[in-house]
Short mmCIF file of C-alpha atoms in Angstrom, two decimals:
data_model
loop_
_atom_site.label_atom_id
_atom_site.label_comp_id
_atom_site.label_asym_id
_atom_site.label_seq_id
_atom_site.Cartn_x
_atom_site.Cartn_y
_atom_site.Cartn_z
CA MET O 5 -64.41 -66.37 -67.12
CA LYS O 6 -62.78 -64.06 -69.33
CA LYS O 7 -64.54 -61.03 -67.90
CA ALA O 8 -63.04 -62.43 -64.57
CA LEU O 9 -59.96 -62.56 -65.67
CA GLY O 10 -59.85 -59.00 -67.13
CA ILE O 11 -60.63 -57.56 -63.79
CA VAL O 12 -57.76 -59.04 -62.00
CA LEU O 13 -55.73 -58.07 -64.59
CA ILE O 14 -56.75 -54.70 -64.28
CA ILE O 15 -56.42 -54.77 -60.20
CA ILE O 16 -52.94 -56.27 -60.70
CA LEU O 17 -51.77 -53.72 -63.25
CA SER O 18 -53.51 -50.73 -60.56
CA ILE O 19 -51.38 -52.10 -57.95
CA SER O 20 -48.42 -52.11 -59.92
CA TYR O 21 -48.96 -48.31 -60.56
CA TYR O 22 -49.43 -47.25 -57.44
CA TYR O 23 -45.99 -48.53 -55.92
CA SER O 24 -44.60 -47.72 -59.22
CA VAL O 25 -45.26 -43.89 -58.32
CA ASN O 26 -45.39 -43.76 -54.15
CA GLY O 27 -42.78 -45.84 -53.35
CA PRO O 28 -39.96 -43.61 -54.77
CA ALA O 29 -41.40 -40.90 -53.36
CA GLU O 30 -41.23 -42.74 -49.84
CA HIS O 31 -37.85 -43.58 -50.21
CA SER O 32 -36.86 -40.11 -51.37
CA HIS O 33 -38.49 -38.60 -48.46
CA ASP O 34 -36.42 -41.34 -46.03
CA GLU O 35 -33.21 -40.43 -47.90
CA GLU O 36 -33.86 -36.87 -47.30
CA ALA O 37 -34.78 -37.23 -43.64
CA ASP O 38 -31.74 -39.58 -43.29
CA HIS O 39 -29.10 -36.80 -44.86
CA GLU O 40 -30.49 -34.03 -42.82
CA SER O 41 -29.93 -36.30 -39.68
CA THR O 42 -26.57 -37.04 -40.97
CA GLN O 43 -25.68 -33.47 -41.53
CA GLU O 44 -27.20 -32.21 -38.09
CA LYS O 45 -24.65 -34.80 -36.75
CA THR O 46 -21.54 -33.97 -38.54
CA THR O 47 -22.40 -30.53 -37.44
CA ASP O 48 -22.50 -31.37 -34.05
CA LYS O 49 -19.15 -33.25 -34.31
CA LYS O 50 -17.46 -30.80 -36.35
CA SER O 51 -18.59 -27.45 -35.43
CA PRO O 52 -16.53 -25.44 -32.94
CA PHE O 53 -18.99 -22.74 -32.59
CA VAL O 54 -22.06 -25.08 -31.36
CA LYS O 55 -20.07 -26.56 -28.59
CA ASP O 56 -18.90 -23.28 -27.22
CA VAL O 57 -22.34 -21.92 -27.35
CA LYS O 58 -23.36 -24.61 -25.13
CA LYS O 59 -20.68 -24.61 -23.03
CA SER O 60 -20.41 -20.72 -22.54
CA PRO O 61 -22.80 -19.62 -19.96
CA LEU O 62 -20.74 -21.89 -17.60
CA LYS O 63 -17.40 -20.01 -18.52
CA VAL O 64 -19.08 -16.36 -18.23
CA THR O 65 -20.12 -17.63 -14.95
CA LYS O 66 -16.83 -18.84 -13.74
CA ALA O 67 -15.14 -15.70 -14.97
CA HIS O 68 -17.80 -13.46 -13.29
CA ASN O 69 -17.40 -15.30 -10.28
CA HIS O 70 -13.73 -14.89 -10.13
CA SER O 71 -13.61 -11.49 -11.16
CA VAL O 72 -15.72 -10.58 -8.29
CA LYS O 73 -13.39 -12.06 -5.50
CA LYS O 74 -11.56 -9.34 -3.40
CA PRO O 75 -8.86 -10.50 -1.45
CA ASN O 76 -8.54 -9.23 1.70
CA LEU O 77 -5.77 -6.94 1.89
CA ASP O 78 -6.19 -5.07 4.75
CA LYS O 79 -4.64 -6.10 7.67
CA PRO O 80 -6.36 -5.20 10.93
CA VAL O 81 -3.97 -2.72 13.40
CA LYS O 82 -3.74 -3.63 16.90
CA VAL O 83 -2.19 -0.31 18.46
CA PRO O 84 -0.55 -1.16 21.68
CA ASP O 85 -1.32 0.34 25.12
CA PHE O 86 1.30 2.65 26.60
CA GLU O 87 1.25 4.12 29.91
CA PRO O 88 3.95 6.27 30.96
CA ALA O 89 5.91 5.32 33.93
CA SER O 90 8.44 7.91 34.22
CA GLU O 91 8.75 11.73 33.68
CA ASN O 92 11.10 10.89 30.74
CA GLU O 93 8.53 8.80 29.24
CA VAL O 94 5.75 11.28 29.16
CA SER O 95 8.28 13.48 27.24
CA MET O 96 9.22 10.43 25.13
CA LEU O 97 5.47 10.14 24.50
CA LYS O 98 4.87 13.73 24.02
CA MET O 99 7.62 14.32 21.35
CA THR O 100 6.58 11.10 19.12
CA GLU O 101 2.74 12.24 19.30
CA LEU O 102 3.83 15.87 18.34
CA ILE O 103 5.81 14.24 15.32
CA SER O 104 3.11 12.03 14.11
CA ASP O 105 0.58 15.05 14.47
CA THR O 106 2.28 17.27 12.56
CA ILE O 107 3.03 14.62 9.51
CA ASN O 108 -0.58 13.40 9.69
CA ASN O 109 -2.15 16.76 9.67
CA LYS O 110 0.59 17.95 7.40
CA LYS O 111 1.53 20.98 9.29
CA ASP O 112 3.55 23.92 8.01
CA SER O 113 6.92 24.98 9.83
CA LYS O 114 5.20 27.69 11.55
CA ALA O 115 2.46 25.41 12.86
CA LEU O 116 5.02 23.18 13.73
CA ARG O 117 6.83 25.81 15.84
CA SER O 118 3.92 26.72 17.78
CA SER O 119 3.59 23.35 18.80
CA LEU O 120 7.06 23.16 19.79
CA ILE O 121 6.56 26.30 21.72
CA SER O 122 3.58 25.12 23.42
CA LEU O 123 5.66 22.24 24.72
CA GLY O 124 7.72 25.21 26.31
CA LEU O 125 10.66 24.17 23.72
CA LYS O 126 12.49 27.36 21.58
CA PRO O 127 12.52 26.46 18.08
CA ILE O 128 15.36 27.63 15.92
CA THR O 129 14.89 27.52 11.99
CA SER O 130 18.09 27.15 9.55
CA VAL O 131 17.34 27.84 5.86
CA ASP O 132 19.16 26.10 2.90
CA SER O 133 18.00 27.80 -0.29
CA ASN O 134 19.37 27.89 -3.91
CA PRO O 135 17.51 27.93 -7.31
CA TYR O 136 18.78 24.62 -8.24
CA THR O 137 17.55 22.50 -4.96
CA GLY O 138 15.17 24.87 -3.80
CA THR O 139 14.71 25.75 -0.38
CA MET O 140 15.15 23.37 2.46
CA LYS O 141 14.06 24.46 6.30
CA ILE O 142 15.62 22.60 9.56
CA VAL O 143 13.91 23.19 12.53
CA ARG O 144 15.28 22.24 16.29
CA THR O 145 15.07 23.57 19.78
CA GLU O 146 17.19 25.27 22.02
CA LYS O 147 15.23 23.28 24.71
CA ASN O 148 14.24 19.97 25.52
CA LEU O 149 12.03 17.76 27.54
CA PRO O 150 13.45 15.80 30.30
CA GLY O 151 14.81 12.55 28.80
CA THR O 152 14.80 13.97 25.20
CA ARG O 153 17.08 16.35 22.76
CA TYR O 154 18.00 16.70 19.34
CA PHE O 155 14.82 17.34 17.80
CA HIS O 156 15.42 17.72 14.34
CA THR O 157 12.98 18.11 11.25
CA GLN O 158 13.49 18.72 7.76
CA ILE O 159 10.78 20.36 5.72
CA PHE O 160 11.22 21.19 2.00
CA THR O 161 9.64 23.68 -0.24
CA ASP O 162 8.77 23.56 -3.42
CA GLU O 163 8.13 26.55 -6.46
CA ASN O 164 4.49 26.86 -5.34
CA GLY O 165 5.38 27.48 -1.66
CA VAL O 166 3.95 23.89 -0.61
CA GLU O 167 5.92 22.49 2.27
CA THR O 168 6.67 18.72 2.76
CA ILE O 169 8.13 17.08 5.83
CA GLN O 170 10.91 15.03 4.38
CA TYR O 171 12.56 14.04 7.93
CA SER O 172 11.63 14.14 11.36
CA ALA O 173 13.40 12.74 14.36
CA VAL O 174 14.09 13.05 18.24
CA ASP O 175 16.81 10.97 20.35
CA VAL O 176 15.61 9.37 23.43
CA ARG O 177 17.63 8.70 26.69
CA GLY O 178 19.14 4.97 26.70
CA GLY O 179 18.97 2.67 29.62
CA PRO O 180 17.32 -0.77 30.52
CA ASN O 181 14.41 -1.65 28.11
CA ALA O 182 14.43 2.05 26.82
CA PHE O 183 14.65 0.53 22.96
CA GLU O 184 11.34 -1.82 23.89
CA ARG O 185 9.51 1.15 25.99
CA THR O 186 10.17 3.66 22.89
CA THR O 187 8.96 1.10 20.25
CA LEU O 188 5.46 0.79 22.41
CA ALA O 189 5.20 4.26 22.82
CA SER O 190 5.97 5.12 18.92
CA ALA O 191 3.28 2.51 17.68
CA LYS O 192 0.63 4.05 20.23
CA SER O 193 1.66 7.62 18.62
CA PHE O 194 1.77 6.58 15.01
CA LYS O 195 -1.56 3.81 15.10
CA VAL O 196 0.85 0.84 13.80
CA ASN O 197 1.05 -2.73 15.48
CA ALA O 198 3.45 -3.26 18.33
CA LYS O 199 5.13 -6.05 15.95
CA PRO O 200 7.29 -3.92 13.10
CA ASP O 201 7.04 -4.65 9.36
CA TYR O 202 10.76 -5.35 9.65
CA GLN O 203 13.00 -5.64 12.72
CA LYS O 204 16.74 -6.87 13.76
CA PRO O 205 18.24 -6.70 16.65
CA GLY O 206 18.43 -2.98 18.05
CA PHE O 207 16.32 -2.11 14.88
CA ASN O 208 12.36 -1.82 14.10
CA LYS O 209 10.66 -0.32 11.39
CA TRP O 210 7.31 0.05 9.81
CA SER O 211 5.68 1.27 6.38
CA LEU O 212 3.12 4.26 7.53
CA GLY O 213 1.75 3.56 3.97
CA ASP O 214 1.83 7.14 2.68
CA GLY O 215 5.44 7.02 1.52
CA ARG O 216 7.32 7.59 4.96
CA ASN O 217 8.71 5.13 7.23
CA LEU O 218 8.96 4.97 10.60
CA TRP O 219 12.12 3.32 12.14
CA ILE O 220 13.63 3.43 15.75
CA LYS O 221 17.26 2.27 16.49
CA LYS O 222 19.91 1.69 19.43
CA MET O 223 22.51 3.87 18.27
CA GLU O 224 25.72 2.32 18.21
CA ALA O 225 29.30 4.22 18.37
CA LYS O 226 29.44 4.29 14.80
CA ASP O 227 26.35 5.94 14.29
CA LEU O 228 27.11 8.55 16.85
CA LYS O 229 30.92 9.26 15.34
CA ASP O 230 31.35 12.58 13.50
CA ASP O 231 27.48 13.74 13.45
CA PRO O 232 27.16 16.94 11.66
CA PHE O 233 24.54 18.33 13.76
CA ASN O 234 24.59 16.70 17.16
CA ALA O 235 27.25 16.47 20.23
CA TYR O 236 27.79 12.63 21.23
CA SER O 237 30.18 11.15 23.40
CA ALA O 238 31.01 7.64 24.74
CA ASP O 239 28.23 7.87 27.15
CA ASP O 240 25.59 8.58 24.82
CA VAL O 241 26.15 4.91 23.01
CA GLY O 242 22.61 3.26 23.35
CA THR O 243 20.69 6.34 23.18
CA ILE O 244 17.50 5.65 20.91
CA ARG O 245 16.77 7.33 17.72
CA VAL O 246 12.96 7.78 16.65
CA VAL O 247 12.54 8.57 12.65
CA VAL O 248 9.91 9.49 10.52
CA GLU O 249 11.22 9.82 6.90
CA LEU O 250 10.20 9.62 3.25
CA GLU O 251 11.36 6.35 1.87
CA ILE O 252 13.68 8.40 -0.65
CA HIS O 253 15.96 8.88 2.28
CA HIS O 254 18.04 6.18 4.00
CA GLU O 255 18.63 5.15 7.46
CA SER O 256 22.53 4.58 6.72
CA ASP O 257 23.00 8.62 5.94
CA GLY O 258 20.04 9.63 8.69
CA GLU O 259 20.46 13.69 9.04
CA LYS O 260 23.54 13.91 7.13
CA HIS O 261 22.67 15.00 3.74
CA LEU O 262 21.99 18.70 4.65
CA THR O 263 23.99 21.49 6.37
CA PRO O 264 22.26 24.81 7.29
CA VAL O 265 23.20 28.12 5.81
CA GLU O 266 21.77 30.85 8.03
CA GLU O 267 19.83 30.52 11.17
CA ASP O 268 16.69 32.23 12.55
CA GLU O 269 16.14 32.63 15.76
CA VAL O 270 12.80 32.18 17.22
CA THR O 271 10.71 35.84 16.85
CA GLU O 272 9.35 37.59 20.04
CA GLU O 273 6.04 36.78 18.53
CA GLU O 274 6.39 33.29 19.01
CA ALA O 275 7.95 33.26 22.24
CA ASN O 276 5.12 35.15 23.31
#
């Protein structure tokens, strides 16, 4: 009997010892796991870096998609058809095409004079030169094509001898629908839309995209008064003026910002 009680006591003591050793270890492990889990949750909740890392791919993608979008800034140009209906309109088209060709192909004053001679016109060059403002040439003609007159081109020459056309113009005879027909002919010559960028009664203007403007104006009496280059009368009211000029110039002063100092008649070589 005593032997049996001793065995039971030993078993009870063994069980007590086992739990006293392993129990706290398991409890410690559970607490450590709970602590790590709590730390992870706290990090997820409070750390902005973790959130940014998770969301950054979406933000980068959106930014990338936004950066590659290219707005369509190029407006289609619908150049109008224009078929001259009279001799005057043939002349008008020839003169506007001459101005367009000279500017677009960056022709110098000598090439311009050759083009005028090829049309049967007699160019005259006026020169204004001083060390402060540089050299300005004005090319005009003694003869005119039917229905046109007062061709006028101003060319600035810099210190390197490079010429730049600042202003070029021609007058077209007025009449019924003359303003509308001149507008169409000029739009065709300069390859711009029939509808101007800016317009008001008797005035149309386009930006040519190279620092120049093309404008067409139905001249009123006040526009023709005291012109320093051209002779006008009351009968010339309604004349249509076609002008291409650098944006530094203004419609209000037109040709009135330069007075020629000397004139060079066309040479014999050019006439031939």
